[in-house]
Amino acid sequence: MDRDRERLLAANEGLARRINEAIESGQWPGEQGERTAYRCECAQLDCKRLVELTPAEYEQVRARPHRFLVFPGHERPEVETVIEATPAYVVVAKGGAAGAVAEATDPRD
């Protein structure tokens, strides 16, 4: 996959990540143990899948800026590595140009 395409896919994933950050910031105190619907952070421009996990589980994914939360089957082995797979969600890590874009667009930095 060429670098421009890789960067475009990573930018789309960054947009989904910013949406999820807004979802998480809207949690009420005491809701940290309850499942919340987050957007799939995959590279598909038209993806509308939701992934349910607790805010604490989402924080584990977000602890590293190169990691993303995706719906099972939405991982792209040509630009990411699967870190964790559960029946409800998959955690992937970006490397190369996509990893650089992920780090540069991380809303927490």
Coordinates of C-alpha atoms in Angstrom, one line a residue:
M1 CA 0.0 0.0 0.0
D2 CA 1.4 3.4 -0.9
R3 CA 2.1 6.0 1.7
D4 CA -0.6 8.5 0.6
R5 CA -3.3 5.8 0.9
E6 CA -1.9 4.7 4.2
R7 CA -2.0 8.3 5.5
L8 CA -5.6 8.8 4.2
L9 CA -6.8 5.7 6.1
A10 CA -5.0 6.8 9.3
A11 CA -6.6 10.2 9.0
N12 CA -10.1 8.6 8.8
E13 CA -9.3 6.5 11.9
G14 CA -8.2 9.7 13.7
L15 CA -11.6 11.3 13.0
A16 CA -13.4 8.3 14.6
R17 CA -11.0 8.5 17.5
R18 CA -11.9 12.2 18.1
I19 CA -15.6 11.2 18.1
N20 CA -14.9 8.5 20.7
E21 CA -13.0 11.0 22.9
A22 CA -16.2 13.2 22.9
I23 CA -18.3 10.2 23.8
E24 CA -16.0 9.3 26.7
S25 CA -15.9 12.9 28.0
G26 CA -19.7 12.9 28.2
Q27 CA -19.7 10.1 30.8
W28 CA -21.4 10.9 34.1
P29 CA -19.5 10.1 37.3
G30 CA -20.1 6.6 38.4
E31 CA -20.7 5.3 34.9
Q32 CA -17.1 4.0 34.4
G33 CA -18.2 0.4 34.9
E34 CA -21.0 0.5 32.4
R35 CA -20.7 -0.5 28.8
T36 CA -20.8 2.4 26.4
A37 CA -21.1 2.4 22.6
Y38 CA -18.0 3.8 20.8
R39 CA -17.6 4.2 17.1
C40 CA -15.5 1.7 15.2
E41 CA -12.1 3.4 14.5
C42 CA -11.5 1.5 11.3
A43 CA -10.4 2.9 8.0
Q44 CA -13.7 2.4 6.2
L45 CA -15.1 5.9 5.3
D46 CA -18.7 4.7 5.5
C47 CA -18.4 2.5 8.7
K48 CA -21.1 3.2 11.2
R49 CA -20.5 0.2 13.5
L50 CA -20.6 0.6 17.2
V51 CA -18.4 -1.3 19.6
E52 CA -19.5 -1.7 23.3
L53 CA -17.0 -1.6 26.1
T54 CA -16.5 0.1 29.4
P55 CA -14.7 3.5 29.6
A56 CA -11.9 1.7 31.5
E57 CA -11.4 -0.8 28.6
Y58 CA -11.4 2.2 26.1
E59 CA -8.7 3.8 28.2
Q60 CA -6.6 0.7 27.9
V61 CA -6.8 1.0 24.1
R62 CA -6.1 4.8 24.2
A63 CA -3.1 4.4 26.5
R64 CA -1.0 4.3 23.3
P65 CA -1.6 6.7 20.4
H66 CA -0.9 4.0 17.8
R67 CA -3.7 1.8 19.0
F68 CA -7.3 1.8 17.6
L69 CA -10.5 0.1 18.5
V70 CA -12.2 -1.7 15.6
F71 CA -15.2 -3.9 15.0
P72 CA -14.2 -7.6 14.5
G73 CA -13.4 -8.1 10.8
H74 CA -12.6 -4.4 10.2
E75 CA -8.8 -4.9 10.8
R76 CA -6.5 -4.2 7.9
P77 CA -3.4 -6.4 8.1
E78 CA -1.6 -4.5 5.4
V79 CA -1.3 -1.4 7.6
E80 CA -1.9 -2.6 11.2
T81 CA -1.2 -5.4 13.6
V82 CA -3.8 -7.0 15.8
I83 CA -2.9 -6.5 19.5
E84 CA -6.0 -8.0 21.1
A85 CA -9.1 -9.7 19.7
T86 CA -12.3 -10.3 21.7
P87 CA -15.8 -11.3 20.5
A88 CA -16.9 -7.6 20.8
Y89 CA -13.9 -5.7 19.5
V90 CA -10.4 -5.8 18.2
V91 CA -7.4 -3.6 19.2
V92 CA -5.0 -2.8 16.3
A93 CA -1.7 -0.9 16.3
K94 CA -0.5 1.2 13.4
G95 CA 3.1 1.3 12.2
G96 CA 5.0 3.2 9.5
A97 CA 3.3 6.2 7.9
A98 CA 0.0 5.3 9.5
G99 CA 1.6 5.2 12.9
A100 CA 3.1 8.7 12.4
V101 CA -0.3 10.1 11.4
A102 CA -2.0 8.4 14.4
E103 CA 0.5 10.0 16.7
A104 CA 0.3 13.4 15.0
T105 CA -3.5 13.5 15.1
D106 CA -3.9 12.1 18.7
P107 CA -6.4 14.5 20.4
R108 CA -4.7 13.9 23.7
D109 CA -1.4 15.4 22.8

